[in-house]
mmCIF file of C-alpha atoms in Angstrom:
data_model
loop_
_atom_site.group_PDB
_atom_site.id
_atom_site.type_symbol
_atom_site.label_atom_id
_atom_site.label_comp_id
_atom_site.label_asym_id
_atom_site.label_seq_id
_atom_site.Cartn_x
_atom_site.Cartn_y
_atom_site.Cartn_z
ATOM 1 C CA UNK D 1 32.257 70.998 17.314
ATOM 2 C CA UNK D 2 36.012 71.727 16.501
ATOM 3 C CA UNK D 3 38.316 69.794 14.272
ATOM 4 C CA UNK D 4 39.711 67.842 16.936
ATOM 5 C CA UNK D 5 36.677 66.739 18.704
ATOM 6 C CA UNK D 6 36.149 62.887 18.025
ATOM 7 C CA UNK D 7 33.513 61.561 15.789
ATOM 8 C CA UNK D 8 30.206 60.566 16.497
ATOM 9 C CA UNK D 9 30.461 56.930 15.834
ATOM 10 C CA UNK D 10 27.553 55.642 13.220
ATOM 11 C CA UNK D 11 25.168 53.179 14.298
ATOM 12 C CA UNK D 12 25.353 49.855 12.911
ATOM 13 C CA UNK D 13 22.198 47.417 12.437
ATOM 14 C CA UNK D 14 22.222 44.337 14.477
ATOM 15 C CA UNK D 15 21.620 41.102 12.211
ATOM 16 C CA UNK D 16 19.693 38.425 13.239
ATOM 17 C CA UNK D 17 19.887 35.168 11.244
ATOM 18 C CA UNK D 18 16.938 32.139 11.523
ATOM 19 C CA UNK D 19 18.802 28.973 10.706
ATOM 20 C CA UNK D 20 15.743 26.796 9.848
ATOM 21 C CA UNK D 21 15.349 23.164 8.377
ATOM 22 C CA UNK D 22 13.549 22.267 5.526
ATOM 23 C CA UNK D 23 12.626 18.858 4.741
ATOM 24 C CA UNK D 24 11.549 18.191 1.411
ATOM 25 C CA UNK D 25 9.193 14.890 0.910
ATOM 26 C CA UNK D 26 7.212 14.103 -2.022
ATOM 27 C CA UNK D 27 3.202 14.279 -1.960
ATOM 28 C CA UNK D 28 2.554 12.593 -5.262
ATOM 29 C CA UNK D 29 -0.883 10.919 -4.820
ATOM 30 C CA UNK D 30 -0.836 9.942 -1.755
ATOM 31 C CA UNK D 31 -3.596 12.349 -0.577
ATOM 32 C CA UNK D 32 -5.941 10.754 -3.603
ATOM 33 C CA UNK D 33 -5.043 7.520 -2.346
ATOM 34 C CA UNK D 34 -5.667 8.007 1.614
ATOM 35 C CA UNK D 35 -8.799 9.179 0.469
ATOM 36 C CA UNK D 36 -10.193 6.403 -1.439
ATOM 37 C CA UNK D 37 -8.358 4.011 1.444
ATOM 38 C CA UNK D 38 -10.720 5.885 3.867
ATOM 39 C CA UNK D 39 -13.669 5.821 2.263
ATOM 40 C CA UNK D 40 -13.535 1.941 1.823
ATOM 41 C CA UNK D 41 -12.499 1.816 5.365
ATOM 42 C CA UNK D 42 -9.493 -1.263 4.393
ATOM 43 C CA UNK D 43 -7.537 -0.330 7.623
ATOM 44 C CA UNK D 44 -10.923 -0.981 9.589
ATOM 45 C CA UNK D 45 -11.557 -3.620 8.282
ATOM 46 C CA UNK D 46 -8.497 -5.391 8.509
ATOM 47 C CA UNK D 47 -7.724 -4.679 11.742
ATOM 48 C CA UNK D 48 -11.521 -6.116 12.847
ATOM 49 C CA UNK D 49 -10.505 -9.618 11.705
ATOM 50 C CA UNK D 50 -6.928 -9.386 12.894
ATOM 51 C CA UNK D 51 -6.836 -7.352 15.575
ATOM 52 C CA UNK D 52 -3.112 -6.348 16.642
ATOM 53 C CA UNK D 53 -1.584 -5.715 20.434
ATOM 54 C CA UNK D 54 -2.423 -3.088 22.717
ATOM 55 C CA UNK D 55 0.873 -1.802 22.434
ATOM 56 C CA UNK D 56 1.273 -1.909 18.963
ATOM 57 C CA UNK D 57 3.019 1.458 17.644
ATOM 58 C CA UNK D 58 0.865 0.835 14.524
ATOM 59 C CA UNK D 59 -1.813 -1.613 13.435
ATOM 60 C CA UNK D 60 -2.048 -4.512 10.885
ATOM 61 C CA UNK D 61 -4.673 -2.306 8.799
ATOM 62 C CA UNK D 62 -2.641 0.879 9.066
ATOM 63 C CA UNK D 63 0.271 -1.159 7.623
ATOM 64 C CA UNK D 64 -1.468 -2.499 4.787
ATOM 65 C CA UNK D 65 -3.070 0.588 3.748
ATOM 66 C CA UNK D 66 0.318 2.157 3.430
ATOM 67 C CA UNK D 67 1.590 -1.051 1.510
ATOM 68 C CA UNK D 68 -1.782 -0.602 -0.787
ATOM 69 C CA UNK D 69 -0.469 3.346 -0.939
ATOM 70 C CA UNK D 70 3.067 2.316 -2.124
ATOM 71 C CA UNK D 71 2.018 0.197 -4.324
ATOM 72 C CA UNK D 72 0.002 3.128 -6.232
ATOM 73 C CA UNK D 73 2.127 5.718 -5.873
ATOM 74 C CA UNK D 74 6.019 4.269 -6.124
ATOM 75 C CA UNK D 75 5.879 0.086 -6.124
ATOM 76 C CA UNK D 76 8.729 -1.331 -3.719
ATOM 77 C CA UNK D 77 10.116 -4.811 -2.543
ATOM 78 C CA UNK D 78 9.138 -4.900 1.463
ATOM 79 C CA UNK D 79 13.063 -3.727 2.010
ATOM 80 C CA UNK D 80 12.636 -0.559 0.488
ATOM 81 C CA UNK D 81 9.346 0.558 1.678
ATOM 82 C CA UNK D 82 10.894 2.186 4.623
ATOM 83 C CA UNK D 83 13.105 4.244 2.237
ATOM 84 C CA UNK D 84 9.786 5.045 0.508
ATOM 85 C CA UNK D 85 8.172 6.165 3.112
ATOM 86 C CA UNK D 86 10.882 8.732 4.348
ATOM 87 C CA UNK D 87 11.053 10.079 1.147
ATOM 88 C CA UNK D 88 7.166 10.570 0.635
ATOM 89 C CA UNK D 89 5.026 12.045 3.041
ATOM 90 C CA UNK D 90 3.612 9.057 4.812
ATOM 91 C CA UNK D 91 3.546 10.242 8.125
ATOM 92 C CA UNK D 92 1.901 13.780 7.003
ATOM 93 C CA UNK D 93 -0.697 11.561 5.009
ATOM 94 C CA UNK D 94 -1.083 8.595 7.138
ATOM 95 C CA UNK D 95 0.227 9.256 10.667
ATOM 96 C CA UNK D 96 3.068 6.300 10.138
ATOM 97 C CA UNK D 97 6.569 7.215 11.117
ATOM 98 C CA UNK D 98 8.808 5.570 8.383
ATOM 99 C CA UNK D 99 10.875 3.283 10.625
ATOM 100 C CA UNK D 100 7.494 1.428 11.591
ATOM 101 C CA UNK D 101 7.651 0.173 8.185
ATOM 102 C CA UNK D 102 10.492 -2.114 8.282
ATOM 103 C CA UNK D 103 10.441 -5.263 6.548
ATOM 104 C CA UNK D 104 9.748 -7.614 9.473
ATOM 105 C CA UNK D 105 6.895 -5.363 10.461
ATOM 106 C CA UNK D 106 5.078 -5.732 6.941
ATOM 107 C CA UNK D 107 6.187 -9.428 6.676
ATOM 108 C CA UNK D 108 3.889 -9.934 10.045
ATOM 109 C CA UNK D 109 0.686 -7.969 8.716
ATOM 110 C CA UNK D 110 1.033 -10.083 5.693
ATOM 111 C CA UNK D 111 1.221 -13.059 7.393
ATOM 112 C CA UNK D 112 -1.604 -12.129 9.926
ATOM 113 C CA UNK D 113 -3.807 -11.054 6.668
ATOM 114 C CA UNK D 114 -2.985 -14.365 4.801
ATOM 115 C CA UNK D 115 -5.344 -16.811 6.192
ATOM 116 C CA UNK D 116 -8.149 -14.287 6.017
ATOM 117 C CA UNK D 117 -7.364 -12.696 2.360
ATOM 118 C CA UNK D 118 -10.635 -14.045 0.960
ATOM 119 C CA UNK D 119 -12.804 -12.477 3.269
ATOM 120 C CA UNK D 120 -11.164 -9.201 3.632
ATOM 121 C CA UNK D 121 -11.011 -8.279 -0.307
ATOM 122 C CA UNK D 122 -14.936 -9.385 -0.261
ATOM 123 C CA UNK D 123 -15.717 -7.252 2.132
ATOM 124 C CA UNK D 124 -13.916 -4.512 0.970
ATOM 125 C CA UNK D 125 -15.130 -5.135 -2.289
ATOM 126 C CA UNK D 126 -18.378 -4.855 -1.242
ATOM 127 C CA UNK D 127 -17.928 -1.936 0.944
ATOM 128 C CA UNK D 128 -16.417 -0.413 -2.489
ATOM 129 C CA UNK D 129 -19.814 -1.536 -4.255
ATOM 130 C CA UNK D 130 -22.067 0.156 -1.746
ATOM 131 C CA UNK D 131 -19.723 3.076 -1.263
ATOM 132 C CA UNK D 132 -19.409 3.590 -5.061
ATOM 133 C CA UNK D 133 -22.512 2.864 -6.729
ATOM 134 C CA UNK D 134 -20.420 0.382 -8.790
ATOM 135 C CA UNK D 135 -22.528 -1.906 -11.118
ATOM 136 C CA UNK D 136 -22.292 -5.397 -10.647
ATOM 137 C CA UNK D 137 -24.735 -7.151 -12.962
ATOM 138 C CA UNK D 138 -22.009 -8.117 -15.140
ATOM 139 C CA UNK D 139 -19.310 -10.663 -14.428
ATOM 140 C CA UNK D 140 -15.907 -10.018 -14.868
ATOM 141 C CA UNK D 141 -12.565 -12.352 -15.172
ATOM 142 C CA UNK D 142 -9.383 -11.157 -15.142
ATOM 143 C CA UNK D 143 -6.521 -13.175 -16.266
ATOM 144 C CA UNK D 144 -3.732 -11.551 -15.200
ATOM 145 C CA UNK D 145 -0.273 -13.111 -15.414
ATOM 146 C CA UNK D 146 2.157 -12.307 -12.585
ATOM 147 C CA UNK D 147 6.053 -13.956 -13.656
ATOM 148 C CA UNK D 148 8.346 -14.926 -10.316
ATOM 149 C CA UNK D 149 11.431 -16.174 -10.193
ATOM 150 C CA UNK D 150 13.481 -18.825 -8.101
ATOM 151 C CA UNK D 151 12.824 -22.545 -6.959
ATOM 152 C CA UNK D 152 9.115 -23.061 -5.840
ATOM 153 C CA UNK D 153 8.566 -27.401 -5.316
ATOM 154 C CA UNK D 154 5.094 -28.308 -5.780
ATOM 155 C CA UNK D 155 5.443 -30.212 -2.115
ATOM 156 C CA UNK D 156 6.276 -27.110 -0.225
ATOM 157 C CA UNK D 157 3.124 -24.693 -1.193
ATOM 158 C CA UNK D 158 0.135 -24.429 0.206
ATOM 159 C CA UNK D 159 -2.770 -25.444 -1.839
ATOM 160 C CA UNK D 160 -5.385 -22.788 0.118
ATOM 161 C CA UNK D 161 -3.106 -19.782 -1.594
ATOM 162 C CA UNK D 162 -1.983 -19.238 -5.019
ATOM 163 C CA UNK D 163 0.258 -22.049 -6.506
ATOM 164 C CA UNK D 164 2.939 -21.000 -8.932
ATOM 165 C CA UNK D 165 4.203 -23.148 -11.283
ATOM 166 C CA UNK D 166 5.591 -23.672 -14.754
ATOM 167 C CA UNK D 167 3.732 -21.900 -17.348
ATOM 168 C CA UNK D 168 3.848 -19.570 -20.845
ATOM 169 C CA UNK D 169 2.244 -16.224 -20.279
ATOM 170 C CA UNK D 170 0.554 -14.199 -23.156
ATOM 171 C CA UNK D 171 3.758 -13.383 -24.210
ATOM 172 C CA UNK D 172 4.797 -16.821 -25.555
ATOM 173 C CA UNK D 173 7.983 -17.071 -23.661
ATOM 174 C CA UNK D 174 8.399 -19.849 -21.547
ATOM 175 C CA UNK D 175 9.134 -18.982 -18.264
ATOM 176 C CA UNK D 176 10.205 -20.754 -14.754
ATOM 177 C CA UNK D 177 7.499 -19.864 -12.794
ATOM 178 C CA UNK D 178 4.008 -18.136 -12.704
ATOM 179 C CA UNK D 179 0.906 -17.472 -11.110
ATOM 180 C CA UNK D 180 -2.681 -16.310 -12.312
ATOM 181 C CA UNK D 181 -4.984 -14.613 -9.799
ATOM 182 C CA UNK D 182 -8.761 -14.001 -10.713
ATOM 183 C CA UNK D 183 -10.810 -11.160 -9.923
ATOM 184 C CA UNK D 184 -14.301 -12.178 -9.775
ATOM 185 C CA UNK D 185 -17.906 -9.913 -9.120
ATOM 186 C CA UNK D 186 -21.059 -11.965 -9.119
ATOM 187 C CA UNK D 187 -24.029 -10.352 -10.502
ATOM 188 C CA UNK D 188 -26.034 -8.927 -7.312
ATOM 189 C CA UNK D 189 -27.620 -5.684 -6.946
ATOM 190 C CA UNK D 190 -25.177 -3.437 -5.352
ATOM 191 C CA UNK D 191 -27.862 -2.462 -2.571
ATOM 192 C CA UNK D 192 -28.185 -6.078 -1.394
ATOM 193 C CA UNK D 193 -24.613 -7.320 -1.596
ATOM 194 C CA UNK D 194 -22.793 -8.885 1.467
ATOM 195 C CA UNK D 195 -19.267 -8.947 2.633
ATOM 196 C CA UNK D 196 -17.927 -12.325 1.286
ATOM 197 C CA UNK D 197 -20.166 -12.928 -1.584
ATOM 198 C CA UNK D 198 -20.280 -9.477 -4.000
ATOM 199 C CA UNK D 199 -17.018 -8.990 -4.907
ATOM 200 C CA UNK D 200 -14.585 -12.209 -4.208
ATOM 201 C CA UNK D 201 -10.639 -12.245 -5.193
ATOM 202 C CA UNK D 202 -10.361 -16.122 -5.848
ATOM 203 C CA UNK D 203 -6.366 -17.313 -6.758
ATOM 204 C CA UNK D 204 -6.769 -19.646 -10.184
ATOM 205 C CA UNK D 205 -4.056 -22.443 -10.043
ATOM 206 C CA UNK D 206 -1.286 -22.182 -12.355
ATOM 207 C CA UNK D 207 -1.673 -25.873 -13.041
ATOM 208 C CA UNK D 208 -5.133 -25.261 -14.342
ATOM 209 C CA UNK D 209 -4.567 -22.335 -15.841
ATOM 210 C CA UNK D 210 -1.196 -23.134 -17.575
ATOM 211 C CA UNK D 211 -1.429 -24.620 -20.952
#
């Protein structure tokens, strides 16, 4: 090779660049609480007393068992459950794709749970007593306060749900409205309770309650 002969030119690498997405959801305890949701079979059961459409995207029981999972994990008003659910892994956990939880969508399970409220939480109360070993000899009342806001006329409520109405909480400041549900267990053995009658969730009146 002289002087003048040309240079070998060098061999450059070829790069290859991957652009890949990466979606970043949180997992929190929603794995914990699919779990437990599973075990007491609540989307099961909900969906054998109201049964949704064949061509439902995503039943009544599926829908409250993510509303059960949001309220554990990051509580929202119905509105913003969608935006929950995007940002958490509900549809790794559960299978739900966020936009099935709209507002109108929950608003419907919770009005096709409503008339049967009483015999769902005893039978998944029960299911939780079998399931869980839990002890049940001893009764239990629970006198939870919940505080709500707005205009709620005696004449327009239902008297077959909870009532809200004027009351003081433990707190001592009088406020414009207020409900106080009950949690009740009767005392049967765990191995020969029934759904309905083990473990009841019974609404107390404000106006009996309220003093």
């Amino acid at each position: 090779m002289t002087s003048r002969s040309p240079r070998p030119r060098a061999q450059r690498q070829r790069l290859e660049v991957a652009v890949t997405s990466v979606v970043e959801k949180r997992l929190g305890a929603l794995p914990v609480a699919a779990e437990f949701l599973r075990q007491l079979d609540v989307a099961g059961i909900v969906d054998e007393v109201c049964p949704g459409g064949a061509s439902a995207l995503v039943t009544h029981g599926q829908v409250v068992e993510a509303l059960v999972a949001n309220r554990l994990t990051s509580p929202a008003p119905l509105v913003r459950v969608e935006d929950w659910a995007r940002c958490w892994a509900v549809e790794e956990v559960f299978g739900i794709e966020s936009g099935l939880l709209n507002d109108d969508r929950l608003a419907r399970a919770l009005d096709a749970i409503a008339p049967h409220l009483e015999h769902i939480a005893g039978t998944v109360g029960a299911r939780a007593i079998g399931e869980f070993g839990i002890d049940v000899a001893r009764m239990h009342w629970d006198m939870t306060s919940m505080s709500v806001h707005g205009a709620f006329p005696a004449e327009g409520q239902d008297e077959d749900f909870p009532v809200t109405a004027t009351g003081i909480p433990r707190t001592g400041a009088l406020i414009s409205s207020r409900s106080r549900p009950g949690l009740r267990c009767r005392p049967t053995a765990a191995s020969r309770s029934t759904p309905g009658s083990s473990a009841v969730v019974r609404p107390r009146s404000a106006r009996s309650s309220a003093r």
